[in-house]
Short mmCIF file of C-alpha atoms and ligand atoms in Angstrom, two decimals:
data_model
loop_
_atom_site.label_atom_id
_atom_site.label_comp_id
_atom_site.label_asym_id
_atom_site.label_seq_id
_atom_site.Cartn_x
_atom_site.Cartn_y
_atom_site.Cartn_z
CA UNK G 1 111.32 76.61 130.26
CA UNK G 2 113.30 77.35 133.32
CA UNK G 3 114.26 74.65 136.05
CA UNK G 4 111.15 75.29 137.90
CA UNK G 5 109.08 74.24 135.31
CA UNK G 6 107.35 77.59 134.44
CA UNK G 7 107.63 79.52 131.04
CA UNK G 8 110.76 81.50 131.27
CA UNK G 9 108.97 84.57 129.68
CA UNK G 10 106.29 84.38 132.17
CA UNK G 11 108.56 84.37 134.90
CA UNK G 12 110.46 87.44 133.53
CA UNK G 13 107.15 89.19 133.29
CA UNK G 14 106.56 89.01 136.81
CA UNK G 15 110.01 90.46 137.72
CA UNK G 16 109.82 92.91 135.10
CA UNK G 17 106.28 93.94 137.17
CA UNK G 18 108.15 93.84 140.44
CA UNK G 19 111.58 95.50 139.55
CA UNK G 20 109.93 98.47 136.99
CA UNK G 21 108.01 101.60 137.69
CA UNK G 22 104.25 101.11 136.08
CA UNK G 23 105.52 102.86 133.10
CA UNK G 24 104.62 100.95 130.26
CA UNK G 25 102.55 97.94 131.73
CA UNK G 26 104.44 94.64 131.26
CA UNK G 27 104.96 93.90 127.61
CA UNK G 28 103.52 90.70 126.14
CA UNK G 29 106.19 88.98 124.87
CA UNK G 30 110.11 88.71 126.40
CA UNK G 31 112.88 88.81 123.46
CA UNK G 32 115.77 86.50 123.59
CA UNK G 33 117.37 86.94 120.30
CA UNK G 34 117.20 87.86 116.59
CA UNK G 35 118.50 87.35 112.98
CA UNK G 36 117.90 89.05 110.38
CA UNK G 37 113.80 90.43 110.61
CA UNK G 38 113.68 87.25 112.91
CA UNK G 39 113.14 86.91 116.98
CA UNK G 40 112.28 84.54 119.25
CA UNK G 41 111.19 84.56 122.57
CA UNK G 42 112.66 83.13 125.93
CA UNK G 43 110.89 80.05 125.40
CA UNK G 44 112.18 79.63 121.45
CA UNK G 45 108.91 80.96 119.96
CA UNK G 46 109.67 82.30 116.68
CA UNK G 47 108.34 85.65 115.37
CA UNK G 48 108.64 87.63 112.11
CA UNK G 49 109.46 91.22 113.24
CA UNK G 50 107.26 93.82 112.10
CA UNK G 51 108.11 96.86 114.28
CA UNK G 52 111.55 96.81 114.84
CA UNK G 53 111.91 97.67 118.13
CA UNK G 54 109.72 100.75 116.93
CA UNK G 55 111.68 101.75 113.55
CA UNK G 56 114.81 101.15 114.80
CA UNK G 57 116.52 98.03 114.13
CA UNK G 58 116.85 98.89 110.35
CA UNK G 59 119.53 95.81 109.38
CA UNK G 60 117.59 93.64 111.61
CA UNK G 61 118.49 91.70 114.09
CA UNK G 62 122.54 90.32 114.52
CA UNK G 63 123.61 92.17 111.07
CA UNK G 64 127.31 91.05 110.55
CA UNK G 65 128.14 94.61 109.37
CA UNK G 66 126.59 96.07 113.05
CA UNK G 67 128.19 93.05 114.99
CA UNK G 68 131.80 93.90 113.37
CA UNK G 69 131.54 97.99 113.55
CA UNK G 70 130.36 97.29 117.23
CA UNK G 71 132.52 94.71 118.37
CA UNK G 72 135.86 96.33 116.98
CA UNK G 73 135.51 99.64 118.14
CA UNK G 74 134.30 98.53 122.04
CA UNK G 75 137.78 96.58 121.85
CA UNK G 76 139.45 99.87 121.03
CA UNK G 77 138.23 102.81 122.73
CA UNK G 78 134.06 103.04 124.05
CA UNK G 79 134.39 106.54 125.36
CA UNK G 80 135.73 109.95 125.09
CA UNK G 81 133.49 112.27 126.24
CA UNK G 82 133.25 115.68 125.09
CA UNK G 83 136.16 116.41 126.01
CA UNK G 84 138.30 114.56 123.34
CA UNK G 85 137.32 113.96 119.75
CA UNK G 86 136.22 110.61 118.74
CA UNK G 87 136.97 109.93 114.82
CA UNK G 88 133.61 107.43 114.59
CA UNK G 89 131.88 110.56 115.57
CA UNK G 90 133.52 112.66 113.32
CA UNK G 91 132.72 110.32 110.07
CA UNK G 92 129.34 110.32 111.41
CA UNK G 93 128.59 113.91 111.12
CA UNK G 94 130.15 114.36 107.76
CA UNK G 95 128.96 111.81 106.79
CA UNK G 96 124.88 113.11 107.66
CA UNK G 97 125.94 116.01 106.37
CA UNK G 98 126.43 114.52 102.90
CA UNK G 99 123.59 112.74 102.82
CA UNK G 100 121.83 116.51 102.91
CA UNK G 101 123.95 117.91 100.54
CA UNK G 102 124.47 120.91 102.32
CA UNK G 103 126.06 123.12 104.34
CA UNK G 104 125.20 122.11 108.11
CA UNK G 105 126.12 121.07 111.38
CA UNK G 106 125.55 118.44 113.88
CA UNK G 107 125.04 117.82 117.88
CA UNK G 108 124.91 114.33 118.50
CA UNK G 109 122.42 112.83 121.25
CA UNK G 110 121.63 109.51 123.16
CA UNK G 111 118.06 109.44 122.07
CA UNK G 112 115.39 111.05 119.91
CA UNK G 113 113.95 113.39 122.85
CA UNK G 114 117.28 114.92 123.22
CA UNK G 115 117.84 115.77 119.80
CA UNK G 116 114.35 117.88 119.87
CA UNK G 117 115.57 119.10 123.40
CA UNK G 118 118.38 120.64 121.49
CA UNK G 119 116.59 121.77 118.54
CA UNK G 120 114.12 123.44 120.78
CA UNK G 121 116.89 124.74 122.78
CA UNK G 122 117.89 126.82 119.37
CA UNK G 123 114.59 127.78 118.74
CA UNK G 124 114.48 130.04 122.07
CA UNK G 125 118.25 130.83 121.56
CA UNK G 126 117.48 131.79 117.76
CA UNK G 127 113.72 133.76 119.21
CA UNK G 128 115.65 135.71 122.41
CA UNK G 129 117.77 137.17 119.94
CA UNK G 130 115.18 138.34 116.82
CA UNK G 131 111.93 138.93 119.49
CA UNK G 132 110.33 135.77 118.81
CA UNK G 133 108.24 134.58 122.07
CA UNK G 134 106.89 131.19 120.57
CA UNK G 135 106.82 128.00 118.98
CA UNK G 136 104.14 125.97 117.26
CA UNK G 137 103.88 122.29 117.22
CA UNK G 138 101.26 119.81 115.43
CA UNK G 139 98.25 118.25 117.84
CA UNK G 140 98.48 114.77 117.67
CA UNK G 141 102.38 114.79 117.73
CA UNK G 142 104.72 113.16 119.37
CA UNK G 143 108.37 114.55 120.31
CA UNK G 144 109.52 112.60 123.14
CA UNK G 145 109.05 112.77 126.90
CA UNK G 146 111.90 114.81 128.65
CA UNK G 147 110.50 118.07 129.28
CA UNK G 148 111.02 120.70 126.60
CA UNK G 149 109.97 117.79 123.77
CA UNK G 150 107.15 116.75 126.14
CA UNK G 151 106.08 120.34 125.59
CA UNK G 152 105.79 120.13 122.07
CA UNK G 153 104.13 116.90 122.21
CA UNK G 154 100.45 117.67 121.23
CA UNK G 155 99.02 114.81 123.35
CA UNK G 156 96.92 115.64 126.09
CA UNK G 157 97.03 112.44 128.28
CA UNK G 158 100.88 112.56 128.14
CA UNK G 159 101.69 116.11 128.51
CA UNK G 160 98.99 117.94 130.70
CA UNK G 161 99.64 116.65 133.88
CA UNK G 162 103.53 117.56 134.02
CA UNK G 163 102.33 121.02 132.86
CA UNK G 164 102.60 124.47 132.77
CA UNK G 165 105.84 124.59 130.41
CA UNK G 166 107.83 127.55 130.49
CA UNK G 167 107.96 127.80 126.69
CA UNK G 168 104.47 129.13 124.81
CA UNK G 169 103.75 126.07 122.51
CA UNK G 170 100.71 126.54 120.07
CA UNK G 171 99.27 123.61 118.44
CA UNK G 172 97.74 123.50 115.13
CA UNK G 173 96.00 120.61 113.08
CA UNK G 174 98.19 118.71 111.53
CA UNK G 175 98.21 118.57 107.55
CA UNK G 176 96.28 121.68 107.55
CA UNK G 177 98.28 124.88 105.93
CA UNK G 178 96.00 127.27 106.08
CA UNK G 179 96.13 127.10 109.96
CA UNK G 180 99.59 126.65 110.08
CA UNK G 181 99.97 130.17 108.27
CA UNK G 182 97.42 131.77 110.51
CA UNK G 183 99.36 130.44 113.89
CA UNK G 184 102.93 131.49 112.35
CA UNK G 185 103.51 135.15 112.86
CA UNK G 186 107.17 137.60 112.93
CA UNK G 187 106.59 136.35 116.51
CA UNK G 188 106.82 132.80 116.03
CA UNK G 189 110.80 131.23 116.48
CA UNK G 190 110.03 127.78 114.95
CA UNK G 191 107.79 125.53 113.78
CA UNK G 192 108.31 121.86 114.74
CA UNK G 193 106.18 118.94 112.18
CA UNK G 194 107.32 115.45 111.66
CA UNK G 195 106.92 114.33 108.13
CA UNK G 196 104.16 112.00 108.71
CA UNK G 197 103.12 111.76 112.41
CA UNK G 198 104.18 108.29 113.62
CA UNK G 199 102.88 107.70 117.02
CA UNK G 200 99.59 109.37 116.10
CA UNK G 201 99.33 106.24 114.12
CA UNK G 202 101.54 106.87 110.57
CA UNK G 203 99.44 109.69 109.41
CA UNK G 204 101.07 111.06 106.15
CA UNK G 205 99.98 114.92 105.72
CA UNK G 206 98.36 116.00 102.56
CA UNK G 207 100.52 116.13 99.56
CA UNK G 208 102.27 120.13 99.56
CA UNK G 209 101.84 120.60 103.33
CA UNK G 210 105.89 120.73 103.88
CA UNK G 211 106.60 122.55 101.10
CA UNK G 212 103.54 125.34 102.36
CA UNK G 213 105.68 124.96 105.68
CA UNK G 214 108.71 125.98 104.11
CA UNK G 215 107.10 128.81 102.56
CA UNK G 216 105.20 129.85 105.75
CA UNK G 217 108.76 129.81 107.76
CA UNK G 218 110.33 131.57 104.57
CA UNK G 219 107.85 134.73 105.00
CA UNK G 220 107.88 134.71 108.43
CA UNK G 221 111.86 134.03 109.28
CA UNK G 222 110.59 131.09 111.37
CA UNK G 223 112.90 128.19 111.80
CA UNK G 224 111.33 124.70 110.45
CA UNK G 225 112.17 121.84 112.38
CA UNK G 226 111.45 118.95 110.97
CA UNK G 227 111.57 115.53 113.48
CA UNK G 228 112.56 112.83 111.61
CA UNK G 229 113.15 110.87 114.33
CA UNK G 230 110.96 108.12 113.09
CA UNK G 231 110.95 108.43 109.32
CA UNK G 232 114.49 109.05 108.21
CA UNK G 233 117.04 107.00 107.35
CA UNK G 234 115.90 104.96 104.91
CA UNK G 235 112.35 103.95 106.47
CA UNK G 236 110.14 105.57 103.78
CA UNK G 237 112.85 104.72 100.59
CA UNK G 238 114.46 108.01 100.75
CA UNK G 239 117.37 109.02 103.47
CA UNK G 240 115.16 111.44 104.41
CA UNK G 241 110.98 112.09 104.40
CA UNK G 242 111.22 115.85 103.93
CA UNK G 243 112.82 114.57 100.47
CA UNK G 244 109.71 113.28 99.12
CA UNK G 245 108.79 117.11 99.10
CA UNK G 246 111.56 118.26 97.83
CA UNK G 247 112.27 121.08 100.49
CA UNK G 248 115.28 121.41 103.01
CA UNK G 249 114.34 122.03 106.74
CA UNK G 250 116.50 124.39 109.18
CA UNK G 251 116.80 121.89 111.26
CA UNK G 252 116.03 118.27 111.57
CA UNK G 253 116.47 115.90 114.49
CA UNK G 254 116.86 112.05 114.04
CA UNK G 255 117.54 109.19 115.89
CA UNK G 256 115.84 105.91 115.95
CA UNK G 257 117.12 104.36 112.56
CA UNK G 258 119.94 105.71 112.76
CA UNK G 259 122.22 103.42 115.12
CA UNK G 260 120.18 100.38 114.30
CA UNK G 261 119.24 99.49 117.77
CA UNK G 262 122.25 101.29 119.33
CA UNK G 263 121.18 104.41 120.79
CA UNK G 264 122.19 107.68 119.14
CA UNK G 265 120.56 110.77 117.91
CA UNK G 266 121.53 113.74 116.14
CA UNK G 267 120.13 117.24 115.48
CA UNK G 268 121.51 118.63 112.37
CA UNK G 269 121.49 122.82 111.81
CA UNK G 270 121.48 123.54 107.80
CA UNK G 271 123.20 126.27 107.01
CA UNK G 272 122.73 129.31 109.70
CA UNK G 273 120.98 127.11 111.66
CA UNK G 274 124.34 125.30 111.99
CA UNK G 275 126.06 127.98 113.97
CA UNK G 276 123.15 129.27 116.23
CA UNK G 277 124.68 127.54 119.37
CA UNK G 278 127.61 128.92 120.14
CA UNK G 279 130.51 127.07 122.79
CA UNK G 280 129.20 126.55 125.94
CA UNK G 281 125.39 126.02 124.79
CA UNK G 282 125.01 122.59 125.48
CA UNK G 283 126.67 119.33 125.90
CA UNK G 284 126.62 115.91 126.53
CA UNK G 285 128.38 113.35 128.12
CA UNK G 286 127.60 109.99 126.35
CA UNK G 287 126.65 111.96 122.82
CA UNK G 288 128.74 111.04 120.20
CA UNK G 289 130.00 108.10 122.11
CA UNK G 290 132.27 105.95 119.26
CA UNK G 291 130.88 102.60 119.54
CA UNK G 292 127.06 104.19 118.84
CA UNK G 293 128.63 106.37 116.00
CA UNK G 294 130.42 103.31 114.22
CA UNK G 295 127.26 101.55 114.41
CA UNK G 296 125.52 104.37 112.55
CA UNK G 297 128.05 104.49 110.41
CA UNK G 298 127.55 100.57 109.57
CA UNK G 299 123.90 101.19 109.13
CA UNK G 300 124.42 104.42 107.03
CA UNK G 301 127.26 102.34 104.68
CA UNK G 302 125.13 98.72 104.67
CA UNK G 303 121.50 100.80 103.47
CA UNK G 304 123.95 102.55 100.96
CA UNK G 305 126.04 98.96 99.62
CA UNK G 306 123.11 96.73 100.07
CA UNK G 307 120.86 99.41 97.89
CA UNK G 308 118.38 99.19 101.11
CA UNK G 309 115.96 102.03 99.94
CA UNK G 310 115.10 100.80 96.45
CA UNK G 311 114.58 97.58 98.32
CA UNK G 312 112.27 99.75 101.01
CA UNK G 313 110.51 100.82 98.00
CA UNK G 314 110.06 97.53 96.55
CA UNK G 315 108.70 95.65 99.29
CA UNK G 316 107.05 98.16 101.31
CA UNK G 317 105.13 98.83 97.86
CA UNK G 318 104.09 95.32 97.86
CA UNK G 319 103.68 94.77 101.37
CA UNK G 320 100.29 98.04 101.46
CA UNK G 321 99.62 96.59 97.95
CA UNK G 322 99.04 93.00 99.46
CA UNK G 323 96.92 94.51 102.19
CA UNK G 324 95.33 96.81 100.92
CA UNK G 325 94.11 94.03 98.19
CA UNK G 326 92.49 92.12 101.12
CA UNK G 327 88.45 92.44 101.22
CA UNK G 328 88.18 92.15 105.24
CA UNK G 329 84.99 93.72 107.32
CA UNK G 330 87.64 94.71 110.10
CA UNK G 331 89.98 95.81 107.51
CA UNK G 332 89.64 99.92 106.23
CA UNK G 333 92.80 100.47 104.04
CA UNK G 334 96.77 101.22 104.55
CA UNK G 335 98.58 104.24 105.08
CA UNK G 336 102.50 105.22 105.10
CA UNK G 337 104.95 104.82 102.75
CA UNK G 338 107.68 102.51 102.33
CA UNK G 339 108.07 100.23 105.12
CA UNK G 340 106.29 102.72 107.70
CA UNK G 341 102.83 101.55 107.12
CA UNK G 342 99.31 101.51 109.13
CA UNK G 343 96.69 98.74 108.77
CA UNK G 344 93.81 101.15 109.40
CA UNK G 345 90.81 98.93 111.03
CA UNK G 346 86.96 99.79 110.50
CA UNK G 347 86.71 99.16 114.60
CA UNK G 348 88.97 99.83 117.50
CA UNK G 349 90.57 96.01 117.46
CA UNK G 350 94.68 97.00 117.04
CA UNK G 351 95.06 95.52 120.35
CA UNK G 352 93.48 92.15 119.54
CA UNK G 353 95.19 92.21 116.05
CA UNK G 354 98.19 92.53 117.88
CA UNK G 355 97.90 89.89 119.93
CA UNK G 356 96.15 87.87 117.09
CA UNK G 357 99.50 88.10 115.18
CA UNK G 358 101.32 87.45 118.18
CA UNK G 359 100.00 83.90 118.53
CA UNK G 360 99.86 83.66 114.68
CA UNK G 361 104.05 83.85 114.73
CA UNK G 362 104.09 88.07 113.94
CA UNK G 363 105.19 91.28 116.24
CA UNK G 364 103.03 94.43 115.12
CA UNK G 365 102.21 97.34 117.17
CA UNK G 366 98.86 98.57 118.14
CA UNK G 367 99.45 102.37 117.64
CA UNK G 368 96.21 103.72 118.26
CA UNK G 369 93.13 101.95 119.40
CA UNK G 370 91.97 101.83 115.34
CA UNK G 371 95.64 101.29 113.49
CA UNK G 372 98.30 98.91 113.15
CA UNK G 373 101.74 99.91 113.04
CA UNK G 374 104.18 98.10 110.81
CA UNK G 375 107.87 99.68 110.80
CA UNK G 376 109.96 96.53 109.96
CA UNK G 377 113.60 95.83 109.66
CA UNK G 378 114.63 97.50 106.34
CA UNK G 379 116.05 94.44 105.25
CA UNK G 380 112.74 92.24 105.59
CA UNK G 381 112.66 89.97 102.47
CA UNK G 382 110.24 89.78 100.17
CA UNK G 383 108.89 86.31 101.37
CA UNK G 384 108.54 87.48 104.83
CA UNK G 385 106.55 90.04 103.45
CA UNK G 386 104.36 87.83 101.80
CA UNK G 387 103.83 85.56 104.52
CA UNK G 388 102.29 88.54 106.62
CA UNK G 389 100.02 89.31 103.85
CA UNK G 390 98.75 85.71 103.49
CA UNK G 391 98.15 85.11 107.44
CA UNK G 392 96.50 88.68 108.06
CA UNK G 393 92.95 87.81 107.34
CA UNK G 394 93.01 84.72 109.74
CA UNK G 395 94.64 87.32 112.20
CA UNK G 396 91.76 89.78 111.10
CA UNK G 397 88.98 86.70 111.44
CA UNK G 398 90.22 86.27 115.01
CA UNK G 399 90.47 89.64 116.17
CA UNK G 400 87.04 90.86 114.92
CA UNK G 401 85.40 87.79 117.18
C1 PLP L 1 110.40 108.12 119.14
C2 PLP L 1 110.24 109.54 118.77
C3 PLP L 1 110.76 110.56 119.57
C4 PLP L 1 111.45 110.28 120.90
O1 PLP L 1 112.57 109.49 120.75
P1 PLP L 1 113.20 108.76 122.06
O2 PLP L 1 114.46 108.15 121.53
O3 PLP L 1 112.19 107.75 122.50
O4 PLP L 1 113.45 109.79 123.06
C5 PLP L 1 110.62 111.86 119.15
N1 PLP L 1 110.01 112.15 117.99
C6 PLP L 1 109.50 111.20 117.18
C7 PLP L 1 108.86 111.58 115.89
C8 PLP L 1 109.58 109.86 117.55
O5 PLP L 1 109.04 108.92 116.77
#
């Protein structure tokens, strides 16, 4: 409560309506604080955290390992710039690096869209110089919203109206190889897919479709991005999703996970890919900034100590298992893998399940009008899982009214 009386949430959503551009509508809940996959509100409502700020907070809320990374190395230098190196920076990208296992480079970013901003920025770089006058990206997917990703984002009601793009972006169906190998031509500089396509609700492709991908760019000399923005870093059990197929992209661009809820993103080149900017390319001020880089540095070490992606694979595992073993009318199955899952609904009700969990004590995100996203903390206990599983069918009851 605040001194007037009123909810101290609702207050702040009136000032977030007055003070914000329309952008995002004003969210439903206002977040004071978290532990662990814990948060409560500005009025001390509690909440078990299933979406992690969207993937992102992957110790959780308050880890000690972020807190300490964070807190020493603001006290000791915050920023460099480009101009000066940064050692935190430095660890971090040999540190990705070995987590691939091969040779490869990395630009650090702010933010996922900038990491696919630079990737794409090496697709036209790497196509001006071999004749290649396009790129092909999946419909359905989502790449960010600064211009060159926005162009690869296969959305209509996000990308048309800021349109024409000056790069020639042809979509395909997603999962489908045979169309992929028709669109990809000598012509074509890269190919950008994300592993499983998050915002377009966590739709896994069908089993083979990145390794036909990696044969497609293989023929063709294509570059394959892959934008594991959302799924790396531990979210599906493996560092990386393209893993799970056992192929190597040219490039790949991550972010979310990776600072665990500070912002940084990184586009790594493997092998040639690695060296196709050259100085002068591109740049950024804040990228690389040391107190983002130690954080992802904490993450990267904690998921490694704390043995965080058998533990993904453990409870994420039992966490579809459990609802996918609940006989609901509203309720059509699971998808995802690890702790990236969707409760897929037989209706278009995510928004009432959302706010059905809300009030029963859970965050989820309604991804699409029919799905559920769940992308907790990767350090969500077994328990917590459980106690989702047993309240979803009362949040299911109440939604389907
Ligand atoms: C979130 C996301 C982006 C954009 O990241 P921002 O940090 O919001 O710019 C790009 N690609 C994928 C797959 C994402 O999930």
């Amino acid at each position: 409560m605040n001194t007037n009386g009123r909810p101290a949430g609702d207050d702040l959503a009136k000032r977030f309506e007055t003070a914000f551009m329309p952008t995002y509508g004003v969210p439903p809940v206002a977040l004071a604080r978290g532990e662990g996959a814990r948060v409560w509100d500005a009025d001390g409502g509690e909440y078990l955290d299933l979406i992690g700020g969207i993937a992102v907070s992957s110790l959780g809320h308050a880890h000690p390992a972020l807190v300490e990374a964070v807190s020493r190395q603001v006290a000791v230098l915050a920023h460099t710039s480009n101009l000066f190196i940064n050692e935190p920076a430095v660890l971090l990208a040999e540190r990705l690096i070995g987590l691939l296992g091969v040779p490869a480079r990395v630009f650090l970013t702010n933010s996922g869209t900038e990491a696919n901003e630079a990737a794409l920025k090496m697709a036209l770089k790497y196509g001006r110089s071999t004749g290649r006058t396009y790129v092909v990206a999946a419909e359905n997917a989502f790449h960010g919203r600064t211009l060159g990703a926005l162009s690869l984002t296969g959305k209509r009601a996000i990308r048309d109206q800021f349109g024409p793009f000056p790069t020639d972006v042809r979509f395909v169906p997603y999962g489908d190889a045979d169309a992929l190998r028709d669109a990809v031509t000598a012509e074509c500089a890269a190919v950008f897919l994300e592993p499983t396509q998050g915002e377009a609700g966590v739709v896994p492709p069908p089993a083979g479709y990145f390794r036909a991908a990696r044969r497609i760019c293989d023929a063709t000399g294509a570059l394959l991005v892959a934008d594991e923005i959302q799924s790396a870093i531990g979210r599906t059990g493996h560092w990386f999703a393209h893993q799970h197929e056992g192929i190597l992209p040219d490039v790949l661009t991550l972010a979310k996970g990776l600072g665990g809820g500070m912002p940084i993103g990184a586009c790594v080149g493997v092998g040639p890919a690695g060296t196709i900017f050259a100085k002068g390319d591109h740049g950024s001020t804040f990228g690389g900034n040391p107190v983002s880089a130690a954080a992802a540095l904490a993450v990267l070490d904690t998921i490694d100590a704390d043995g965080l992606l058998e533990h993904v694979q453990t409870v994420g595992a039992q966490l579809a298992g459990g609802i996918a073993a609940i006989g609901h009318p509203l309720l059509a199955g699971v998808r995802g893998r690890g702790l990236w899952l969707a409760i897929v609904l037989t209706a278009d009700r995510a928004a009432q399940v959302q706010a059905a969990a809300q009030r029963a004590g859970f965050l989820v995100n309604a991804v699409q009008p029919g799905a559920v996203r769940l992308a907790p903390p990767l350090v969500i206990t077994p328990g917590q899982a459980a106690a989702f599983v047993a309240a979803l069918p009362a949040i299911l009851d109440e939604a389907a009214e």
